Amino acid sequence: MAALPQQSAAGRMPLLDATKGVACLLIVGHHLVRYGPLADGAAPLAPWLFEWLSEDGRLAVQVFLVIAGFLAAASLAPAGLLRSDRPAMRALYQRYGRLVMPYLAALTCTVLVAAAVRPWLHDEAVPGAPSLPQLIAHGLLLQDLLGYDALSAGVWYVAIDFQLFALAIVVVGLAGPMQRHGRLSPATARWVGAVLVGGLVVGSLLVFNRQASLDITAIYFFGAYGLGMLGFWLGRATRGIAWSSAVALLGTVGLVALAVEWRSRIVVALVTALAIVLADRRGWLAPKHWPTMAMPLLRLGRISYSLFLIHFSVILAVNALVSQWAPRTPWGDALGLAGAVLLSLGAATVLHAQVELRPTTWRALLFLFGALVVCGMLTAP
């Protein structure tokens, strides 16, 4: 969901990790109150909270997008040009591997859980039995572009994250040929990359993000992602007047986009980007500014991607078990929801340690891809 598995060139940034963790919990809460019968049973205990999570919890995705863009700029082009020591295709492969290894493992778990609960949890949240093309499309992150139903909640974001990373490589990579053929100085070429990203941000915010039919493509979300990229480069500005002017321009672009059409998702993205820019300028992203007492948030942030991936299968399993075997009362259903959160955290810890932290290899990718296909076919009718 992530702001997924990616680390900046400067090392870990605890404040961003903590922010990802909180945002991920909001996404878990959003799915918790939207999927399964337990949410309906527990909703009368706190109707305002359930309604807010159901309607606005999804906005936390914008936080993921901005942080992902910030970290992509740090990883791909910290100086504004693509790093010469990291070829584009290798960066793309590494990104695919880091995204897909835990994704395939979690998706396999969801397919198996859905098959187990499908006979006795009659809820629209339960995915249908998958087909072979559907499984392959999911493994290649093409399910939405090819029109297949999702096998788990949130898988669309993983596909969009990979698209955005690839698009960022293409856009920033244009600065290199322009430097060579236009005989630009390195300093000028670095600005070219930022200008190209800024132009695409403006196009996304003013045009593409207003077209609902494009929400399966990177161009729809590049406004938020690009704000994060620009935010990283702003943090490297050495002159105060240049930094202030750029921040003012960034804010103006966002306000113009909102004046054209008000979108709460863009408000969240803009506020997040400006907050990160300010935090970076003040040095708050450095590890030394992280208080010891807040370490649980840091740990939550580090497993946030695994939590994002695995929680839906836990939600399905808990809803099935509690609705089938436990007395149905509001407090009983609420306890079931709380248990789903705790079990999701435990499952995420295991997925993070056993899969997400492992190095990407073709053998591991092929094994996990094959496991998804085989398990999916075994559960097909």
CSV table of C-alpha atoms in Angstrom, one decimal:
chain,number,residue,atom,x,y,z
A,1,MET,CA,0.0,0.0,0.0
A,2,ALA,CA,3.0,1.2,1.0
A,3,ALA,CA,5.3,3.8,0.3
A,4,LEU,CA,5.7,0.2,-0.1
A,5,PRO,CA,8.9,-1.8,0.2
A,6,GLN,CA,11.5,0.8,-0.7
A,7,GLN,CA,14.3,2.4,1.1
A,8,SER,CA,15.9,5.7,0.4
A,9,ALA,CA,19.5,6.2,-0.6
A,10,ALA,CA,20.0,8.0,2.6
A,11,GLY,CA,18.9,5.0,4.7
A,12,ARG,CA,15.9,4.6,6.9
A,13,MET,CA,13.7,7.6,7.8
A,14,PRO,CA,11.9,6.7,11.0
A,15,LEU,CA,9.2,9.4,10.6
A,16,LEU,CA,8.2,8.1,7.2
A,17,ASP,CA,8.2,4.5,8.6
A,18,ALA,CA,5.9,5.6,11.4
A,19,THR,CA,3.6,7.5,9.0
A,20,LYS,CA,3.4,4.4,6.7
A,21,GLY,CA,2.4,2.4,9.8
A,22,VAL,CA,-0.4,4.7,10.8
A,23,ALA,CA,-1.7,5.0,7.2
A,24,CYS,CA,-1.6,1.2,6.9
A,25,LEU,CA,-3.7,0.8,10.1
A,26,LEU,CA,-6.3,3.2,8.6
A,27,ILE,CA,-6.4,1.0,5.4
A,28,VAL,CA,-6.9,-2.1,7.6
A,29,GLY,CA,-9.7,-0.3,9.5
A,30,HIS,CA,-11.3,0.7,6.2
A,31,HIS,CA,-11.4,-2.9,4.9
A,32,LEU,CA,-12.4,-4.2,8.3
A,33,VAL,CA,-15.6,-2.1,8.4
A,34,ARG,CA,-16.4,-2.7,4.7
A,35,TYR,CA,-16.0,-6.5,4.4
A,36,GLY,CA,-17.8,-9.3,6.2
A,37,PRO,CA,-20.8,-9.5,8.6
A,38,LEU,CA,-18.9,-8.6,11.8
A,39,ALA,CA,-18.7,-5.0,10.8
A,40,ASP,CA,-22.4,-4.7,10.5
A,41,GLY,CA,-22.9,-6.3,13.9
A,42,ALA,CA,-20.4,-4.1,15.7
A,43,ALA,CA,-21.2,-0.8,13.9
A,44,PRO,CA,-23.9,0.3,16.4
A,45,LEU,CA,-21.2,0.6,19.1
A,46,ALA,CA,-19.5,3.4,17.3
A,47,PRO,CA,-21.5,4.4,14.2
A,48,TRP,CA,-19.5,7.6,13.6
A,49,LEU,CA,-16.2,5.7,13.6
A,50,PHE,CA,-17.4,3.0,11.3
A,51,GLU,CA,-18.8,5.5,8.9
A,52,TRP,CA,-15.6,7.6,8.9
A,53,LEU,CA,-13.4,4.5,8.3
A,54,SER,CA,-15.7,3.3,5.6
A,55,GLU,CA,-15.9,6.6,3.7
A,56,ASP,CA,-12.6,8.3,4.4
A,57,GLY,CA,-10.2,5.6,5.6
A,58,ARG,CA,-9.2,4.9,2.0
A,59,LEU,CA,-7.7,8.4,1.8
A,60,ALA,CA,-4.6,7.0,3.6
A,61,VAL,CA,-3.6,5.6,0.2
A,62,GLN,CA,-2.6,9.2,-0.8
A,63,VAL,CA,-0.1,9.2,2.0
A,64,PHE,CA,1.4,5.9,0.6
A,65,LEU,CA,1.6,7.5,-2.9
A,66,VAL,CA,3.4,10.6,-1.7
A,67,ILE,CA,5.9,8.7,0.4
A,68,ALA,CA,6.5,6.2,-2.4
A,69,GLY,CA,7.3,9.1,-4.8
A,70,PHE,CA,9.7,10.6,-2.2
A,71,LEU,CA,11.5,7.3,-1.8
A,72,ALA,CA,11.5,6.6,-5.5
A,73,ALA,CA,13.3,9.9,-6.2
A,74,ALA,CA,15.8,9.1,-3.4
A,75,SER,CA,16.4,5.7,-4.9
A,76,LEU,CA,16.4,6.4,-8.6
A,77,ALA,CA,17.6,10.0,-9.0
A,78,PRO,CA,18.8,11.6,-5.8
A,79,ALA,CA,20.6,14.4,-7.8
A,80,GLY,CA,17.8,14.8,-10.4
A,81,LEU,CA,19.3,12.4,-13.0
A,82,LEU,CA,19.0,8.6,-13.1
A,83,ARG,CA,21.9,7.0,-11.2
A,84,SER,CA,24.6,5.8,-13.5
A,85,ASP,CA,25.4,2.9,-11.1
A,86,ARG,CA,21.9,1.5,-11.2
A,87,PRO,CA,20.6,0.8,-14.8
A,88,ALA,CA,17.0,1.4,-15.4
A,89,MET,CA,16.1,-2.2,-16.2
A,90,ARG,CA,17.9,-3.5,-13.1
A,91,ALA,CA,16.0,-1.0,-10.9
A,92,LEU,CA,12.7,-2.1,-12.5
A,93,TYR,CA,13.5,-5.8,-11.9
A,94,GLN,CA,14.5,-5.1,-8.3
A,95,ARG,CA,11.3,-3.1,-7.7
A,96,TYR,CA,9.2,-5.8,-9.2
A,97,GLY,CA,10.9,-8.4,-7.0
A,98,ARG,CA,10.6,-6.5,-3.8
A,99,LEU,CA,6.9,-5.8,-4.5
A,100,VAL,CA,5.9,-9.2,-5.8
A,101,MET,CA,7.6,-11.7,-3.6
A,102,PRO,CA,5.5,-10.9,-0.4
A,103,TYR,CA,2.6,-10.1,-2.7
A,104,LEU,CA,2.5,-13.5,-4.3
A,105,ALA,CA,2.9,-15.2,-0.9
A,106,ALA,CA,0.0,-13.2,0.6
A,107,LEU,CA,-2.2,-13.6,-2.5
A,108,THR,CA,-1.7,-17.4,-2.3
A,109,CYS,CA,-2.8,-17.3,1.3
A,110,THR,CA,-5.9,-15.3,0.3
A,111,VAL,CA,-6.8,-17.7,-2.5
A,112,LEU,CA,-6.6,-20.6,-0.1
A,113,VAL,CA,-8.6,-18.9,2.7
A,114,ALA,CA,-11.3,-17.7,0.2
A,115,ALA,CA,-11.7,-21.3,-1.0
A,116,ALA,CA,-12.0,-22.6,2.6
A,117,VAL,CA,-14.6,-20.1,3.7
A,118,ARG,CA,-16.6,-19.8,0.4
A,119,PRO,CA,-19.0,-22.6,1.2
A,120,TRP,CA,-20.2,-21.1,4.5
A,121,LEU,CA,-19.4,-17.3,4.4
A,122,HIS,CA,-21.9,-16.0,2.0
A,123,ASP,CA,-20.6,-12.4,1.6
A,124,GLU,CA,-19.8,-10.4,-1.5
A,125,ALA,CA,-16.3,-9.8,0.0
A,126,VAL,CA,-15.3,-13.4,-0.6
A,127,PRO,CA,-13.5,-13.6,-4.0
A,128,GLY,CA,-14.7,-16.1,-6.5
A,129,ALA,CA,-12.7,-19.1,-7.6
A,130,PRO,CA,-9.9,-17.9,-9.8
A,131,SER,CA,-9.2,-18.9,-13.4
A,132,LEU,CA,-5.7,-19.6,-14.8
A,133,PRO,CA,-5.5,-16.4,-16.8
A,134,GLN,CA,-6.7,-14.4,-13.8
A,135,LEU,CA,-3.9,-15.9,-11.6
A,136,ILE,CA,-1.3,-15.2,-14.2
A,137,ALA,CA,-2.5,-11.6,-14.7
A,138,HIS,CA,-2.3,-11.0,-11.0
A,139,GLY,CA,1.2,-12.4,-10.9
A,140,LEU,CA,2.2,-10.0,-13.6
A,141,LEU,CA,0.3,-7.1,-12.0
A,142,LEU,CA,-1.9,-6.7,-15.0
A,143,GLN,CA,-5.2,-7.8,-13.5
A,144,ASP,CA,-6.9,-4.4,-13.7
A,145,LEU,CA,-5.6,-3.5,-17.1
A,146,LEU,CA,-6.8,-6.8,-18.5
A,147,GLY,CA,-10.2,-6.5,-16.8
A,148,TYR,CA,-10.0,-9.4,-14.2
A,149,ASP,CA,-11.7,-9.2,-10.8
A,150,ALA,CA,-9.3,-8.7,-7.9
A,151,LEU,CA,-8.4,-11.8,-5.8
A,152,SER,CA,-7.8,-9.6,-2.7
A,153,ALA,CA,-8.4,-6.1,-1.4
A,154,GLY,CA,-5.7,-3.7,-2.2
A,155,VAL,CA,-3.9,-5.6,-5.0
A,156,TRP,CA,-4.7,-2.7,-7.4
A,157,TYR,CA,-2.3,-0.5,-5.4
A,158,VAL,CA,0.6,-2.9,-5.9
A,159,ALA,CA,0.1,-2.8,-9.6
A,160,ILE,CA,-0.2,1.0,-9.6
A,161,ASP,CA,2.9,1.3,-7.5
A,162,PHE,CA,4.9,-0.7,-10.1
A,163,GLN,CA,3.4,1.4,-13.0
A,164,LEU,CA,4.3,4.6,-11.2
A,165,PHE,CA,7.9,3.5,-10.6
A,166,ALA,CA,8.3,2.5,-14.3
A,167,LEU,CA,6.8,5.9,-15.3
A,168,ALA,CA,9.1,7.8,-13.0
A,169,ILE,CA,12.1,6.0,-14.6
A,170,VAL,CA,10.9,7.0,-18.1
A,171,VAL,CA,10.2,10.6,-17.3
A,172,VAL,CA,13.4,11.2,-15.3
A,173,GLY,CA,15.4,9.2,-17.8
A,174,LEU,CA,14.5,11.7,-20.6
A,175,ALA,CA,16.8,14.3,-18.9
A,176,GLY,CA,19.9,12.2,-19.9
A,177,PRO,CA,19.3,12.2,-23.7
A,178,MET,CA,18.3,15.9,-23.5
A,179,GLN,CA,21.6,16.6,-21.7
A,180,ARG,CA,23.6,14.8,-24.4
A,181,HIS,CA,21.9,16.0,-27.5
A,182,GLY,CA,21.1,19.5,-26.2
A,183,ARG,CA,24.6,19.9,-24.7
A,184,LEU,CA,23.2,20.9,-21.3
A,185,SER,CA,25.4,21.2,-18.3
A,186,PRO,CA,24.8,18.6,-15.5
A,187,ALA,CA,23.3,21.3,-13.3
A,188,THR,CA,20.8,22.3,-15.9
A,189,ALA,CA,20.0,18.6,-16.8
A,190,ARG,CA,19.1,18.0,-13.1
A,191,TRP,CA,16.5,20.8,-13.3
A,192,VAL,CA,15.2,19.3,-16.6
A,193,GLY,CA,14.2,16.0,-14.8
A,194,ALA,CA,12.4,18.0,-12.1
A,195,VAL,CA,10.6,20.1,-14.7
A,196,LEU,CA,9.5,17.0,-16.6
A,197,VAL,CA,8.1,15.4,-13.4
A,198,GLY,CA,6.5,18.7,-12.5
A,199,GLY,CA,4.8,19.0,-15.9
A,200,LEU,CA,3.4,15.5,-15.5
A,201,VAL,CA,2.2,16.3,-12.0
A,202,VAL,CA,0.3,19.3,-13.3
A,203,GLY,CA,-1.2,17.2,-16.1
A,204,SER,CA,-2.3,14.5,-13.7
A,205,LEU,CA,-3.8,16.9,-11.2
A,206,LEU,CA,-5.6,19.0,-13.7
A,207,VAL,CA,-6.7,16.5,-16.3
A,208,PHE,CA,-6.0,12.8,-15.8
A,209,ASN,CA,-6.9,12.5,-12.1
A,210,ARG,CA,-10.4,13.9,-13.0
A,211,GLN,CA,-11.1,11.0,-15.4
A,212,ALA,CA,-12.5,8.0,-13.3
A,213,SER,CA,-11.9,5.7,-16.2
A,214,LEU,CA,-8.1,6.2,-15.8
A,215,ASP,CA,-7.9,5.0,-12.2
A,216,ILE,CA,-6.3,1.7,-13.3
A,217,THR,CA,-3.3,3.6,-14.7
A,218,ALA,CA,-0.3,5.3,-13.2
A,219,ILE,CA,-1.1,8.6,-14.9
A,220,TYR,CA,-4.2,9.0,-12.7
A,221,PHE,CA,-2.2,8.8,-9.5
A,222,PHE,CA,1.0,10.5,-10.7
A,223,GLY,CA,-0.1,13.8,-9.2
A,224,ALA,CA,0.4,12.5,-5.6
A,225,TYR,CA,3.4,10.4,-6.5
A,226,GLY,CA,5.1,13.2,-8.3
A,227,LEU,CA,4.5,15.6,-5.4
A,228,GLY,CA,6.5,13.2,-3.3
A,229,MET,CA,9.3,13.1,-5.9
A,230,LEU,CA,9.4,16.9,-6.1
A,231,GLY,CA,9.4,17.0,-2.3
A,232,PHE,CA,12.6,15.0,-2.1
A,233,TRP,CA,14.4,17.2,-4.6
A,234,LEU,CA,13.2,20.3,-2.7
A,235,GLY,CA,14.9,19.0,0.4
A,236,ARG,CA,18.2,19.1,-1.5
A,237,ALA,CA,17.9,22.8,-2.3
A,238,THR,CA,20.7,24.7,-0.7
A,239,ARG,CA,19.5,28.3,-1.1
A,240,GLY,CA,16.7,29.4,1.1
A,241,ILE,CA,15.1,31.6,-1.5
A,242,ALA,CA,15.0,28.8,-4.0
A,243,TRP,CA,13.5,26.4,-1.5
A,244,SER,CA,10.8,28.9,-0.4
A,245,SER,CA,9.9,29.7,-4.0
A,246,ALA,CA,9.7,26.1,-5.0
A,247,VAL,CA,7.5,25.2,-2.0
A,248,ALA,CA,5.2,28.1,-2.8
A,249,LEU,CA,5.0,26.9,-6.4
A,250,LEU,CA,4.2,23.4,-5.2
A,251,GLY,CA,1.4,24.7,-3.0
A,252,THR,CA,0.0,26.9,-5.7
A,253,VAL,CA,-0.2,24.0,-8.1
A,254,GLY,CA,-2.1,22.0,-5.6
A,255,LEU,CA,-4.5,24.8,-4.8
A,256,VAL,CA,-5.1,25.5,-8.5
A,257,ALA,CA,-5.9,21.8,-9.0
A,258,LEU,CA,-8.4,22.0,-6.1
A,259,ALA,CA,-9.9,25.1,-7.5
A,260,VAL,CA,-10.5,23.3,-10.8
A,261,GLU,CA,-12.2,20.4,-9.0
A,262,TRP,CA,-12.3,19.8,-5.2
A,263,ARG,CA,-11.0,16.3,-4.4
A,264,SER,CA,-10.3,15.3,-0.8
A,265,ARG,CA,-7.7,12.8,-2.0
A,266,ILE,CA,-5.7,15.7,-3.5
A,267,VAL,CA,-5.9,17.7,-0.2
A,268,VAL,CA,-4.4,14.7,1.7
A,269,ALA,CA,-1.7,14.3,-0.9
A,270,LEU,CA,-0.8,18.0,-0.9
A,271,VAL,CA,-0.7,18.3,2.9
A,272,THR,CA,1.4,15.1,3.1
A,273,ALA,CA,3.9,16.4,0.5
A,274,LEU,CA,4.2,19.8,2.1
A,275,ALA,CA,4.6,18.2,5.6
A,276,ILE,CA,7.4,15.9,4.4
A,277,VAL,CA,9.1,18.8,2.7
A,278,LEU,CA,9.1,20.8,5.9
A,279,ALA,CA,10.2,17.9,8.0
A,280,ASP,CA,13.0,17.2,5.6
A,281,ARG,CA,14.1,20.8,5.7
A,282,ARG,CA,14.2,20.8,9.5
A,283,GLY,CA,16.1,17.5,9.7
A,284,TRP,CA,13.2,15.7,11.4
A,285,LEU,CA,13.5,12.7,9.0
A,286,ALA,CA,16.9,11.8,10.4
A,287,PRO,CA,17.0,8.8,12.8
A,288,LYS,CA,18.5,10.9,15.6
A,289,HIS,CA,15.2,12.7,16.0
A,290,TRP,CA,13.2,9.5,16.6
A,291,PRO,CA,12.1,9.1,20.3
A,292,THR,CA,12.8,5.7,21.9
A,293,MET,CA,9.3,5.6,23.3
A,294,ALA,CA,7.8,5.6,19.8
A,295,MET,CA,9.7,2.5,18.6
A,296,PRO,CA,6.4,0.4,18.3
A,297,LEU,CA,5.3,2.8,15.5
A,298,LEU,CA,8.6,2.3,13.8
A,299,ARG,CA,8.3,-1.5,13.9
A,300,LEU,CA,4.7,-1.1,12.6
A,301,GLY,CA,6.0,1.0,9.7
A,302,ARG,CA,8.6,-1.6,8.8
A,303,ILE,CA,6.0,-4.4,8.5
A,304,SER,CA,3.4,-2.1,6.9
A,305,TYR,CA,3.7,-3.5,3.4
A,306,SER,CA,3.3,-7.1,4.7
A,307,LEU,CA,0.3,-5.9,6.8
A,308,PHE,CA,-1.2,-4.3,3.8
A,309,LEU,CA,-0.9,-7.5,1.8
A,310,ILE,CA,-2.0,-10.1,4.4
A,311,HIS,CA,-4.8,-8.5,6.4
A,312,PHE,CA,-7.6,-9.2,4.0
A,313,SER,CA,-7.1,-13.0,4.2
A,314,VAL,CA,-7.2,-12.7,8.0
A,315,ILE,CA,-10.4,-10.6,7.9
A,316,LEU,CA,-12.0,-13.3,5.8
A,317,ALA,CA,-11.0,-16.1,8.1
A,318,VAL,CA,-12.0,-14.3,11.3
A,319,ASN,CA,-15.4,-13.2,9.8
A,320,ALA,CA,-16.1,-16.8,8.8
A,321,LEU,CA,-15.1,-18.3,12.1
A,322,VAL,CA,-16.8,-15.8,14.4
A,323,SER,CA,-20.0,-15.6,12.4
A,324,GLN,CA,-20.2,-19.4,12.2
A,325,TRP,CA,-19.2,-20.4,15.7
A,326,ALA,CA,-19.5,-17.5,18.1
A,327,PRO,CA,-22.7,-15.9,19.6
A,328,ARG,CA,-23.6,-12.8,17.4
A,329,THR,CA,-23.7,-9.7,19.7
A,330,PRO,CA,-22.3,-6.3,19.0
A,331,TRP,CA,-19.5,-6.7,21.6
A,332,GLY,CA,-18.8,-10.2,20.4
A,333,ASP,CA,-18.4,-8.9,16.8
A,334,ALA,CA,-16.3,-6.0,18.0
A,335,LEU,CA,-14.0,-8.5,19.8
A,336,GLY,CA,-13.8,-10.5,16.6
A,337,LEU,CA,-12.7,-7.3,14.7
A,338,ALA,CA,-10.1,-6.5,17.3
A,339,GLY,CA,-8.8,-10.1,17.0
A,340,ALA,CA,-8.6,-9.7,13.3
A,341,VAL,CA,-6.3,-6.7,13.7
A,342,LEU,CA,-4.0,-8.5,16.2
A,343,LEU,CA,-3.9,-11.7,14.0
A,344,SER,CA,-3.1,-9.5,11.0
A,345,LEU,CA,-0.2,-7.9,12.8
A,346,GLY,CA,1.1,-11.4,13.8
A,347,ALA,CA,0.7,-12.7,10.2
A,348,ALA,CA,2.4,-9.5,8.8
A,349,THR,CA,5.4,-10.0,11.2
A,350,VAL,CA,5.8,-13.6,9.8
A,351,LEU,CA,5.4,-12.5,6.2
A,352,HIS,CA,7.9,-9.7,6.6
A,353,ALA,CA,10.5,-11.9,8.2
A,354,GLN,CA,10.1,-14.9,6.1
A,355,VAL,CA,9.5,-13.4,2.6
A,356,GLU,CA,9.7,-9.6,2.4
A,357,LEU,CA,13.2,-9.4,3.9
A,358,ARG,CA,14.6,-12.2,1.7
A,359,PRO,CA,16.7,-11.1,-1.3
A,360,THR,CA,15.0,-11.1,-4.7
A,361,THR,CA,16.1,-14.0,-6.9
A,362,TRP,CA,14.5,-15.5,-10.1
A,363,ARG,CA,14.2,-18.8,-8.4
A,364,ALA,CA,12.2,-17.4,-5.5
A,365,LEU,CA,10.0,-15.4,-7.8
A,366,LEU,CA,9.3,-18.4,-10.0
A,367,PHE,CA,8.6,-20.6,-7.0
A,368,LEU,CA,6.1,-18.1,-5.5
A,369,PHE,CA,4.5,-17.4,-8.9
A,370,GLY,CA,4.1,-21.2,-9.4
A,371,ALA,CA,2.7,-21.6,-5.9
A,372,LEU,CA,0.0,-19.0,-6.6
A,373,VAL,CA,-1.0,-20.7,-9.9
A,374,VAL,CA,-1.0,-24.2,-8.5
A,375,CYS,CA,-2.9,-23.3,-5.3
A,376,GLY,CA,-5.4,-21.3,-7.4
A,377,MET,CA,-6.0,-24.2,-9.8
A,378,LEU,CA,-6.5,-26.6,-6.9
A,379,THR,CA,-9.2,-24.4,-5.5
A,380,ALA,CA,-11.0,-23.9,-8.8
A,381,PRO,CA,-14.3,-25.8,-9.2
